[in-house]
mmCIF file of C-alpha atoms in Angstrom:
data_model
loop_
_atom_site.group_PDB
_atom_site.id
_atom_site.type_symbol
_atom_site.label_atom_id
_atom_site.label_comp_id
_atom_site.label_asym_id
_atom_site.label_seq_id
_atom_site.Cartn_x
_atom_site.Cartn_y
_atom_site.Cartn_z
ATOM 1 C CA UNK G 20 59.465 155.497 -97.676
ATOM 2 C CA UNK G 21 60.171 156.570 -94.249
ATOM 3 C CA UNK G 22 63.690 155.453 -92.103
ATOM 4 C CA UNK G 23 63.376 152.320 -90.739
ATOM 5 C CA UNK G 24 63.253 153.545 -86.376
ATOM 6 C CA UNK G 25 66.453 151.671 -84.895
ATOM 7 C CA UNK G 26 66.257 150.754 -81.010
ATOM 8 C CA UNK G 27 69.355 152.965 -80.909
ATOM 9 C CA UNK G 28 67.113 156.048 -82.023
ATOM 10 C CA UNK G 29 64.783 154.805 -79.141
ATOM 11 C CA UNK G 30 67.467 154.503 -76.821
ATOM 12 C CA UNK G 31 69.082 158.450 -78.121
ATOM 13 C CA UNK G 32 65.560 160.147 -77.917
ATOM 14 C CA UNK G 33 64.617 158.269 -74.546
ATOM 15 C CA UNK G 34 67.951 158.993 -72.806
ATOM 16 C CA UNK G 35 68.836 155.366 -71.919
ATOM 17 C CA UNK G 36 71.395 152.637 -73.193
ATOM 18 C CA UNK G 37 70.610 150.496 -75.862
ATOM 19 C CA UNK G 38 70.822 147.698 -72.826
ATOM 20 C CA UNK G 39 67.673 149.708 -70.978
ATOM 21 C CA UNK G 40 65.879 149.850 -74.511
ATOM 22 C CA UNK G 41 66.090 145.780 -74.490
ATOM 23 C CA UNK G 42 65.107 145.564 -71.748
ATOM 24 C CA UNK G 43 62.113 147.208 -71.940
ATOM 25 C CA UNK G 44 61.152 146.609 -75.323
ATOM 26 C CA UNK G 45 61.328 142.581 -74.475
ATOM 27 C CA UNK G 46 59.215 143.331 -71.235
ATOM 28 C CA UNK G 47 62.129 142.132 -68.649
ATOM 29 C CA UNK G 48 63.046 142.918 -65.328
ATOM 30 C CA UNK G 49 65.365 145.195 -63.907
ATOM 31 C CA UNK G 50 64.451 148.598 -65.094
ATOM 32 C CA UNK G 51 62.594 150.964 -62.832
ATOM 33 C CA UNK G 52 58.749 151.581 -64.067
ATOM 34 C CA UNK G 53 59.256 155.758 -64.937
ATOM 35 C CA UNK G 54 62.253 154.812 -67.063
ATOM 36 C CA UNK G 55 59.737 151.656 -69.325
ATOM 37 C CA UNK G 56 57.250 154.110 -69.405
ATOM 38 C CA UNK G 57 59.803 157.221 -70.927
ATOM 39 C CA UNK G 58 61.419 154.100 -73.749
ATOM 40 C CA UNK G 59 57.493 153.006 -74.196
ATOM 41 C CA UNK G 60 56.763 157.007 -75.225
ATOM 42 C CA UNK G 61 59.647 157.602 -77.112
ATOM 43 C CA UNK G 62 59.304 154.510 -78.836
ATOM 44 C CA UNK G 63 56.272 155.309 -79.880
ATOM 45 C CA UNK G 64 56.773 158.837 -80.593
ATOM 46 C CA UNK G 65 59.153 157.835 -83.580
ATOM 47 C CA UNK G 66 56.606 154.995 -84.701
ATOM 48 C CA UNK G 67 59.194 152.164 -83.272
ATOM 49 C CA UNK G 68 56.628 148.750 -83.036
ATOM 50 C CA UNK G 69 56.574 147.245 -79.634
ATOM 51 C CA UNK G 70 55.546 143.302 -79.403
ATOM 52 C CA UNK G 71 52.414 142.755 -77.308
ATOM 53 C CA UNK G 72 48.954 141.123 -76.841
ATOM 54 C CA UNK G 73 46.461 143.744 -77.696
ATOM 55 C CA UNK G 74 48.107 146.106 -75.003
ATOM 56 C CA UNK G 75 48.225 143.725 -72.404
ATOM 57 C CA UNK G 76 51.824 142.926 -70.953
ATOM 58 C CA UNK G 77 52.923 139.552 -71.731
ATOM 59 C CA UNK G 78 54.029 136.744 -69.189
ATOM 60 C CA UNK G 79 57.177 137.077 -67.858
ATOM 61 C CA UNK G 80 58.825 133.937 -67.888
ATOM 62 C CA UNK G 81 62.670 133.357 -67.198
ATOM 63 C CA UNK G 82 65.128 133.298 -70.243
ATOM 64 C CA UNK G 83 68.670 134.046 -68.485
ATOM 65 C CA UNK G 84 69.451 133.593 -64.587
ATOM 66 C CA UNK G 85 72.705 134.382 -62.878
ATOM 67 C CA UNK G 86 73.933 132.065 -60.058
ATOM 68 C CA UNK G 87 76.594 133.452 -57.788
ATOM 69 C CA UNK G 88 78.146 130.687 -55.922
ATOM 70 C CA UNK G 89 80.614 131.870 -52.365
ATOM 71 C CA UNK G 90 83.715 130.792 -52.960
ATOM 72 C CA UNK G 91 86.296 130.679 -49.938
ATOM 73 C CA UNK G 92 89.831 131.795 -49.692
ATOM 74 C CA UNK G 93 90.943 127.994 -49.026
ATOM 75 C CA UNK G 94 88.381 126.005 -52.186
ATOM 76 C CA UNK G 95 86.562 126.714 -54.854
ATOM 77 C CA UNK G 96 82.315 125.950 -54.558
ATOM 78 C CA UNK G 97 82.913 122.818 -57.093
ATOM 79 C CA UNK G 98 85.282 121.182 -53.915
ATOM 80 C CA UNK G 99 82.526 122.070 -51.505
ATOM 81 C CA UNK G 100 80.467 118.733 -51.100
ATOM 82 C CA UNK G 101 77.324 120.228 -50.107
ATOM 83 C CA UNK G 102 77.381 123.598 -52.873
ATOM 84 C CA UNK G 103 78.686 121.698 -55.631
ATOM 85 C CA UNK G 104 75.199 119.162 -55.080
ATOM 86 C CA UNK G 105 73.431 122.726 -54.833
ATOM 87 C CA UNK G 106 74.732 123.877 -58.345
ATOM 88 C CA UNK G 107 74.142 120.739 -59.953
ATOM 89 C CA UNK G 108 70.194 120.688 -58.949
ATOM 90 C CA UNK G 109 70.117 124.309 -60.059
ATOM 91 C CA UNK G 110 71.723 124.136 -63.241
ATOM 92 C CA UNK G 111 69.341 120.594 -63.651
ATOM 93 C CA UNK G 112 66.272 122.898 -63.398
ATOM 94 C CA UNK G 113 67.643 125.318 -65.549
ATOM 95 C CA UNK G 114 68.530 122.746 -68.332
ATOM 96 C CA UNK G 115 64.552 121.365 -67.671
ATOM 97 C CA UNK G 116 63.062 124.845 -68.017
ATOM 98 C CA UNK G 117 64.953 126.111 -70.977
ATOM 99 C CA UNK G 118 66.390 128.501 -68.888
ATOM 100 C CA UNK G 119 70.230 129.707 -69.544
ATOM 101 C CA UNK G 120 72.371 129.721 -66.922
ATOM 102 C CA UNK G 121 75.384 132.312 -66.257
ATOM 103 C CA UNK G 122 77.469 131.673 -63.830
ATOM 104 C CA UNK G 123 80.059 133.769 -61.002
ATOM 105 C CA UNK G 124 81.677 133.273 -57.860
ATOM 106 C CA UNK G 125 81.950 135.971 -55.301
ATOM 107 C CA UNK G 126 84.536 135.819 -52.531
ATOM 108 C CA UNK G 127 83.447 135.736 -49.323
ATOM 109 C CA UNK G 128 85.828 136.211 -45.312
ATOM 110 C CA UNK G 129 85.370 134.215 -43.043
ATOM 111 C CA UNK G 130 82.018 134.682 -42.066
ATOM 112 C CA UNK G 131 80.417 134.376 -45.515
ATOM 113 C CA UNK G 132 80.008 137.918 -46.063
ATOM 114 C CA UNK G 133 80.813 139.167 -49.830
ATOM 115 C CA UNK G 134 84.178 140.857 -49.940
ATOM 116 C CA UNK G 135 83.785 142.531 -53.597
ATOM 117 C CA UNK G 136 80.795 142.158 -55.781
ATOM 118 C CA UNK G 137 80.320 139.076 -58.525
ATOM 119 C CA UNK G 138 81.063 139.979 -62.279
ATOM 120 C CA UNK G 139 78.233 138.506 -63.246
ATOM 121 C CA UNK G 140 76.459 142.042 -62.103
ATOM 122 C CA UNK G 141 78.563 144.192 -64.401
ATOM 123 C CA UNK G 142 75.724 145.066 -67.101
ATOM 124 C CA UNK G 143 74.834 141.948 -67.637
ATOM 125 C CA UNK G 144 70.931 141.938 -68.776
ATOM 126 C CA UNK G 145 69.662 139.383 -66.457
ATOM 127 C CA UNK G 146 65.767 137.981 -65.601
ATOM 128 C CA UNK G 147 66.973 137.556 -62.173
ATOM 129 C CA UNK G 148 70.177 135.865 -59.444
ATOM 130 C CA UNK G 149 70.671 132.945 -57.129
ATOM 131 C CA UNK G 150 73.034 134.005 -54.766
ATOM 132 C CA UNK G 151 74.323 130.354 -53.133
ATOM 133 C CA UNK G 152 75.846 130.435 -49.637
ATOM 134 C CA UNK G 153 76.237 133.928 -48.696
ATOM 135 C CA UNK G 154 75.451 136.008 -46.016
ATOM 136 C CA UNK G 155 74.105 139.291 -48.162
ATOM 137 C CA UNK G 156 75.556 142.558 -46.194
ATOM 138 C CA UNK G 157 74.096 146.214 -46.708
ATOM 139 C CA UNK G 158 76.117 146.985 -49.265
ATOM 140 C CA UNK G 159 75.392 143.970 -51.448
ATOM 141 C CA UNK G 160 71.787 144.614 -50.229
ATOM 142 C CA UNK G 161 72.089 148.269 -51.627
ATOM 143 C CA UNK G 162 73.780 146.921 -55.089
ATOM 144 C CA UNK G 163 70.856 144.553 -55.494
ATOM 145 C CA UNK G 164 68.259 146.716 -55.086
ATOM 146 C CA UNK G 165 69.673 149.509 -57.111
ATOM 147 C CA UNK G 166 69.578 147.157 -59.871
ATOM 148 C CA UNK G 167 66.488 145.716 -59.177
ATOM 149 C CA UNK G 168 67.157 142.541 -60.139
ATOM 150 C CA UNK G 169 65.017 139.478 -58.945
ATOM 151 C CA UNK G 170 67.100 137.742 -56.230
ATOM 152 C CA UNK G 171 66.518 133.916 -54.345
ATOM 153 C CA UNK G 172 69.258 133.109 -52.167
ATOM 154 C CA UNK G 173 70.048 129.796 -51.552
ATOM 155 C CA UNK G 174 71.316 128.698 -48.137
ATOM 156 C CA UNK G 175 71.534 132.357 -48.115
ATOM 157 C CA UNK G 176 70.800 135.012 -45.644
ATOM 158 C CA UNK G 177 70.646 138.870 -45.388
ATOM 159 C CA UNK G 178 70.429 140.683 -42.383
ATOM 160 C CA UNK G 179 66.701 142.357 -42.772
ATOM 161 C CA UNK G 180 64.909 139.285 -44.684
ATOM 162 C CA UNK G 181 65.317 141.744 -48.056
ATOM 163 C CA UNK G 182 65.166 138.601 -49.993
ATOM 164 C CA UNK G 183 63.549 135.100 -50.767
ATOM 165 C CA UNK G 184 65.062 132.366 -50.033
ATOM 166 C CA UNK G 185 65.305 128.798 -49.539
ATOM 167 C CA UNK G 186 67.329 127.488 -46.904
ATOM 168 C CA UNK G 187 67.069 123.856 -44.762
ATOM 169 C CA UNK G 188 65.254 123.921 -41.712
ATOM 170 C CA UNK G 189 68.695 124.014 -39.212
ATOM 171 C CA UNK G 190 67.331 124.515 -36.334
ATOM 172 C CA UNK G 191 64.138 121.551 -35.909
ATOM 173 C CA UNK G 192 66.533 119.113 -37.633
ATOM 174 C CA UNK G 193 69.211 119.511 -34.895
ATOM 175 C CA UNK G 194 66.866 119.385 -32.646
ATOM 176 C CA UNK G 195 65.633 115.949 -33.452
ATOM 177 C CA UNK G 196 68.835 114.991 -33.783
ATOM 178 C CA UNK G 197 69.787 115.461 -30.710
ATOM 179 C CA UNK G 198 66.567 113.935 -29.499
ATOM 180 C CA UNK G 199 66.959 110.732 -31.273
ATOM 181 C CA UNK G 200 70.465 110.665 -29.059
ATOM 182 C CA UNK G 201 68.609 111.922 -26.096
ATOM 183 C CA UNK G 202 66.009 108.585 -26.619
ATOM 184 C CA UNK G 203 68.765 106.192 -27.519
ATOM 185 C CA UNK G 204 70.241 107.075 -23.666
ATOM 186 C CA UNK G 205 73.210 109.909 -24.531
ATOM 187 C CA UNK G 206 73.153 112.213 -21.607
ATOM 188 C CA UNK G 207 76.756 113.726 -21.749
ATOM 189 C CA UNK G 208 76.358 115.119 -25.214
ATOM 190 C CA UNK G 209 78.691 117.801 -26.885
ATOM 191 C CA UNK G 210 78.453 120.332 -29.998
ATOM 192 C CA UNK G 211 81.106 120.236 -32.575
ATOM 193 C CA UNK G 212 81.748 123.852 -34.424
ATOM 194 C CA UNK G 213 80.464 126.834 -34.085
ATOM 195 C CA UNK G 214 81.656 130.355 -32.897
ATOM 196 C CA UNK G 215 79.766 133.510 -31.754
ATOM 197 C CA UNK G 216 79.711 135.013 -35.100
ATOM 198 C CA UNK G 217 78.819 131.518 -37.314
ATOM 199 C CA UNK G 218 76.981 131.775 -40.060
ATOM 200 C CA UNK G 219 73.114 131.827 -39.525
ATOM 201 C CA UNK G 220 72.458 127.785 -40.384
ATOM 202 C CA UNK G 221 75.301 126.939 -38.528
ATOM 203 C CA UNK G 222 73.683 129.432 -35.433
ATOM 204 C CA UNK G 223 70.257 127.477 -36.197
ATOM 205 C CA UNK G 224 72.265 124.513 -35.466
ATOM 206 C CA UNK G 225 73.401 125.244 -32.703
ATOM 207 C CA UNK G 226 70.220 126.323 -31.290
ATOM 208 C CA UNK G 227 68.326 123.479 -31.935
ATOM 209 C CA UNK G 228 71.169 121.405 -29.866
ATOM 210 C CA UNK G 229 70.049 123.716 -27.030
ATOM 211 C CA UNK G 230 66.999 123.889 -27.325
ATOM 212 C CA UNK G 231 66.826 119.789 -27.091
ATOM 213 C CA UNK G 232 68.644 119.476 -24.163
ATOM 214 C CA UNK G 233 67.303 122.445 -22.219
ATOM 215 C CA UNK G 234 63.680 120.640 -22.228
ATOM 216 C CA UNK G 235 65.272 117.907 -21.126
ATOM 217 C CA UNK G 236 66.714 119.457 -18.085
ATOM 218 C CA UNK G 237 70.470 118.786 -19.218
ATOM 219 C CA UNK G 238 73.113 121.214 -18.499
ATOM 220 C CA UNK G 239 75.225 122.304 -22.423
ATOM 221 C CA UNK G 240 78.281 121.696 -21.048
ATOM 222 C CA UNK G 241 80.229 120.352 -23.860
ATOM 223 C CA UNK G 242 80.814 122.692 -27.027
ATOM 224 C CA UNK G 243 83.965 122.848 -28.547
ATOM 225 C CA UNK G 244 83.702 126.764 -30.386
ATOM 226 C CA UNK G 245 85.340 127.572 -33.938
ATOM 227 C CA UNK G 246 84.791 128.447 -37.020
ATOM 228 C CA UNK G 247 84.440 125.810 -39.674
ATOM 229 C CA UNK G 248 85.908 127.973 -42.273
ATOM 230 C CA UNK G 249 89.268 128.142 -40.729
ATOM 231 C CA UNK G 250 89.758 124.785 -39.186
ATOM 232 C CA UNK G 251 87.885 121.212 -39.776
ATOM 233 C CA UNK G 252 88.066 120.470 -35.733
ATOM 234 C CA UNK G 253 90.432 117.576 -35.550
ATOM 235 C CA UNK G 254 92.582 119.350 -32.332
ATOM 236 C CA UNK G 255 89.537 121.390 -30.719
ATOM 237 C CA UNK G 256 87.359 117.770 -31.333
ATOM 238 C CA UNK G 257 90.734 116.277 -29.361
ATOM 239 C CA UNK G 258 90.646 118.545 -26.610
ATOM 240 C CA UNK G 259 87.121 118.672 -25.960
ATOM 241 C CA UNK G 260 87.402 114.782 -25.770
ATOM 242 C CA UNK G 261 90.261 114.308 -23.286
ATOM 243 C CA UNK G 262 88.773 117.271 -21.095
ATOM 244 C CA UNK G 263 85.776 115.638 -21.031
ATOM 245 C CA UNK G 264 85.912 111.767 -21.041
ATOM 246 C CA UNK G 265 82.347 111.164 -20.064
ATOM 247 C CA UNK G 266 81.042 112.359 -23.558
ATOM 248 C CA UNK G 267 79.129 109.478 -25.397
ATOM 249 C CA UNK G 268 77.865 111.239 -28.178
ATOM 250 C CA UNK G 269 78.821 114.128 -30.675
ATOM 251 C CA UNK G 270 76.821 116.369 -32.817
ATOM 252 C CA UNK G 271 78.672 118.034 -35.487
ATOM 253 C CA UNK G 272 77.096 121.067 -37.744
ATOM 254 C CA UNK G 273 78.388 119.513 -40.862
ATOM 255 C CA UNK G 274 79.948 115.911 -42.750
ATOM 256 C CA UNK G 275 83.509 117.511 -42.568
ATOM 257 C CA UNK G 276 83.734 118.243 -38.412
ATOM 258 C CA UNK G 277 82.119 115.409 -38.167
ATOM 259 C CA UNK G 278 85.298 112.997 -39.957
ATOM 260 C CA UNK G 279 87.718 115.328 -38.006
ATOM 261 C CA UNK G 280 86.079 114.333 -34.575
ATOM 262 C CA UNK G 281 85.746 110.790 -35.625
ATOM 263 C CA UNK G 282 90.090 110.623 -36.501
ATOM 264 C CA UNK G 283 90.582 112.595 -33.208
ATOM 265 C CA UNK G 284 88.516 110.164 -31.063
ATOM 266 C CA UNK G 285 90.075 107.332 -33.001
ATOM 267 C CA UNK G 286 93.324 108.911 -32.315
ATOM 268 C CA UNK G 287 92.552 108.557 -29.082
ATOM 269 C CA UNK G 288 91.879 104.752 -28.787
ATOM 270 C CA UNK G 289 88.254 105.360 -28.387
ATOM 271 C CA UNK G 290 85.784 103.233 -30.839
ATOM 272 C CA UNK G 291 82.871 104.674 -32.894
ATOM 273 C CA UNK G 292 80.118 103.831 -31.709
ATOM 274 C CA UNK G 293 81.269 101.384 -29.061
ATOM 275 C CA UNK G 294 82.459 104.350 -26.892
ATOM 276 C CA UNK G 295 81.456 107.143 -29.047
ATOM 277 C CA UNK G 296 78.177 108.408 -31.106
ATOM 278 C CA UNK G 297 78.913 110.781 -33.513
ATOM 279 C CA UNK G 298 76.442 112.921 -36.057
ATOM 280 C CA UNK G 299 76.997 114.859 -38.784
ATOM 281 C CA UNK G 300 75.005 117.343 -41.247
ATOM 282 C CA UNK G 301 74.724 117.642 -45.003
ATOM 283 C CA UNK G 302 74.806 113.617 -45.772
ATOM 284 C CA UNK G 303 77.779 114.575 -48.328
ATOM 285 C CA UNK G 304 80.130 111.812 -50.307
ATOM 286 C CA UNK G 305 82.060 112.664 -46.661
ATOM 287 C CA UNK G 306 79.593 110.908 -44.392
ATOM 288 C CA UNK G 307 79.116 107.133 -46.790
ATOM 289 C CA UNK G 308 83.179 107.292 -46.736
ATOM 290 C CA UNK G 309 83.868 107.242 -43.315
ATOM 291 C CA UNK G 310 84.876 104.350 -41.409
ATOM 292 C CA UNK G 311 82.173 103.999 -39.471
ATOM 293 C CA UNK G 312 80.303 105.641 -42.114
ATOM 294 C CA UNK G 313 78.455 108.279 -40.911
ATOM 295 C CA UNK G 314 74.605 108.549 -39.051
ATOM 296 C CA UNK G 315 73.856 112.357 -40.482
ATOM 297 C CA UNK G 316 70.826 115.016 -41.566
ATOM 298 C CA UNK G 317 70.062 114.614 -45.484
ATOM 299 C CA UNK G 318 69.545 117.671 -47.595
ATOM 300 C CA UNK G 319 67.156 117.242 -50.191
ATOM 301 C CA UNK G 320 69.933 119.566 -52.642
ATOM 302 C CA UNK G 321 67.463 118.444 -55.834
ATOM 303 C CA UNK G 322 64.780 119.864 -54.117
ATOM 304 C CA UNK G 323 66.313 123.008 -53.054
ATOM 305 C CA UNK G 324 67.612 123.910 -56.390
ATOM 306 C CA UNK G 325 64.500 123.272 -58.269
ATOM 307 C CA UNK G 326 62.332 125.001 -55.845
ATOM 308 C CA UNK G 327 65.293 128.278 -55.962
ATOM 309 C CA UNK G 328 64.344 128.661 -59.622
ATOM 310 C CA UNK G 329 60.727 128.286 -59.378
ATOM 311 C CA UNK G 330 60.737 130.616 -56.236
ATOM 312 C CA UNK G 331 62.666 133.481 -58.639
ATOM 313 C CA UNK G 332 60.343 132.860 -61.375
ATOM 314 C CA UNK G 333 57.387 133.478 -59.066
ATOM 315 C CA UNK G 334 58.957 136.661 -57.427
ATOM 316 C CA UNK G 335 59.129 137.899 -61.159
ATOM 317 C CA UNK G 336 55.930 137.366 -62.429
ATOM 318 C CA UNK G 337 54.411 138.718 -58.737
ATOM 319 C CA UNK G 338 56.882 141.232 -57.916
ATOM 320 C CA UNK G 339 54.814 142.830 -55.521
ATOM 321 C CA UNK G 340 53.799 139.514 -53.628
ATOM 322 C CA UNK G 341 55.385 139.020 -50.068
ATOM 323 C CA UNK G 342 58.681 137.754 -49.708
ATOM 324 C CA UNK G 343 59.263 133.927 -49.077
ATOM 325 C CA UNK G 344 60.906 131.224 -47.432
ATOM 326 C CA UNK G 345 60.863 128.192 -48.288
ATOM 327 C CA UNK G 346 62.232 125.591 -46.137
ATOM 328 C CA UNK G 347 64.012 122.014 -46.870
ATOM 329 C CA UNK G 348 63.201 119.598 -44.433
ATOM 330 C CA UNK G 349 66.487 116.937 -43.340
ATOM 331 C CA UNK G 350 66.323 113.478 -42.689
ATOM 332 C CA UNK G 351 68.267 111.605 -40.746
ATOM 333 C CA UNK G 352 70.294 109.277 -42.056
ATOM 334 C CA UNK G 353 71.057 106.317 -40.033
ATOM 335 C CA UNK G 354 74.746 104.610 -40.460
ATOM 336 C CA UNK G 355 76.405 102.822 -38.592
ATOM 337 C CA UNK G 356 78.472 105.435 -36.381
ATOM 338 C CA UNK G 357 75.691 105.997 -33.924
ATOM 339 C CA UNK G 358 74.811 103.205 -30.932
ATOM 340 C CA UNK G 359 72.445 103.263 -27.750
ATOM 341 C CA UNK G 360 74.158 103.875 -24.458
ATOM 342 C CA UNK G 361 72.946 101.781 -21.534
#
């Protein structure tokens, strides 16, 4: 009787690691299609067996995803109201599909761009990532794609649309949201948060608020400009307020700017929404605990999750198919810190 072929003879005769032979031999993503093709010869050059269907490839269905959360200097993604709702309705799809779930953080400045890259990509054999919250720079780009792996972000961007994603849809939800204020008789209305180099929802955001009152002939006087990463925009909300008394209504780009400017305006004397409107964005546990609770945009974070791993497991079974957005639709949510002004 012959010796029994090892994978590890495939892997010696083929060049590769015995990670690349796995790979291959299993019919998974992430190696390039001359390297299958030299471990499908050299497999079968030493009589190695290789599962099929009558020489047809199989399916390729999802077995083990990574999901690479941003993490900031100042909290950790679990602290972050609106990512930690994120993970949960990933790892809920996961846990529904039979699908198991690694999972890494990857630091990210001030702007959301990566700083170092995740240790979930260090030879780890995975079916594909959901990158959550980050702005995906060349290099991380170049990283990626070197190691071909399948890749969703999720409230994610990259500078060339390299990757799907699904993301909410910033910009028409401000918009209304500003219109609703615009209907309800706010004239003198002012943007909370946001700086020339924001992160692309948070730019969306603040387009939308421009767009809104630009077709309604109204000059954008009133932004108070920062970035939400370094400061929640209790002082900036202040000063915007007493430079500006004749503001009636506030639109915030998230839950937390949105309980700063309430305390400042508050701190002020002024009452929300006697003499004050105020909106946020995310409908976190933030907005429901306020006092007024908050009037904010709802994002559908069960939805996005579940349609992040279906979106991956489409990109790997069409890898060649166009890339994809998908886009999460807000709703507002009307509380009690919003009034009409006569």
């Amino acid at each position: 009787m012959g010796k029994k072929v090892r994978i590890s003879d495939v892997a010696r005769l083929s060049g590769v690691s015995l990670s690349t032979v796995s790979l291959v031999l299993n019919n998974r993503p992430g190696v390039s299609e001359e390297t299958r093709q030299a471990v499908l010869k050299a497999a079968s050059d030493l009589g190695y067996s290789v599962p099929g269907n009558g020489g047809h490839s199989p399916a390729v269905h999802l077995k083990t995803i990574g999901m690479v959360v941003k993490t900031d200097a100042n909290s950790t993604p679990q602290a972050n109201p609106f990512y930690s709702k994120v993970m949960m309705s990933i790892e809920d799809a996961c846990r529904r599909e039979g699908i198991q779930l690694l999972f890494s953080t990857v630091p990210v400045d001030e702007n959301n761009q990566p700083v170092e890259m995740p240790s979930l990509l260090n030879n780890l054999p995975l079916d594909g990532l959901l990158l959550v919250g980050a702005f995906v720079n060349p290099v991380f780009t170049s990283v990626l794609q070197q190691r071909r792996i399948p890749t969703v972000l999720v409230d994610g961007y990259s500078e060339n649309q390299d990757f799907d994603s699904v993301v909410s849809d910033n910009f028409r939800a401000a918009y209304n949201a500003v219109e609703y204020l615009l209907e309800i008789g706010h004239r003198h209305i002012a943007l909370v948060g946001s700086s020339d180099q924001c992160f692309p929802s948070l730019r969306e955001r603040r387009n939308g608020y421009l767009r809104a009152l630009k077709e309604h002939d109204i000059p954008d006087t009133y932004i108070a400009g920062f970035n939400i990463n370094q400061t929640h925009g209790f002082q900036e909300s202040l000063d915007l307020l007493k430079q500006y008394p004749q503001i009636t209504a506030l639109f915030c780009l998230n839950d937390d700017v949105a309980s700063s400017a309430l305390r400042a305006a508050q701190s002020l004397g002024w009452k929300v929404p006697d003499d004050l409107s105020i909106i946020g964005y995310d409908d976190t546990y933030i907005a429901a605990n306020t006092h007024p609770a908050l009037t904010t945009l709802h994002v559908d974070t069960l939805s996005m999750g579940r349609a992040a791993v279906r979106l991956l497991s489409m990109r790997i079974e069409n890898p060649a198919s166009a890339r994809m957005t998908l886009l999460i639709h807000p709703q507002l949510i009307k509380r009690e810190s919003v009034a009409p002004k006569a």
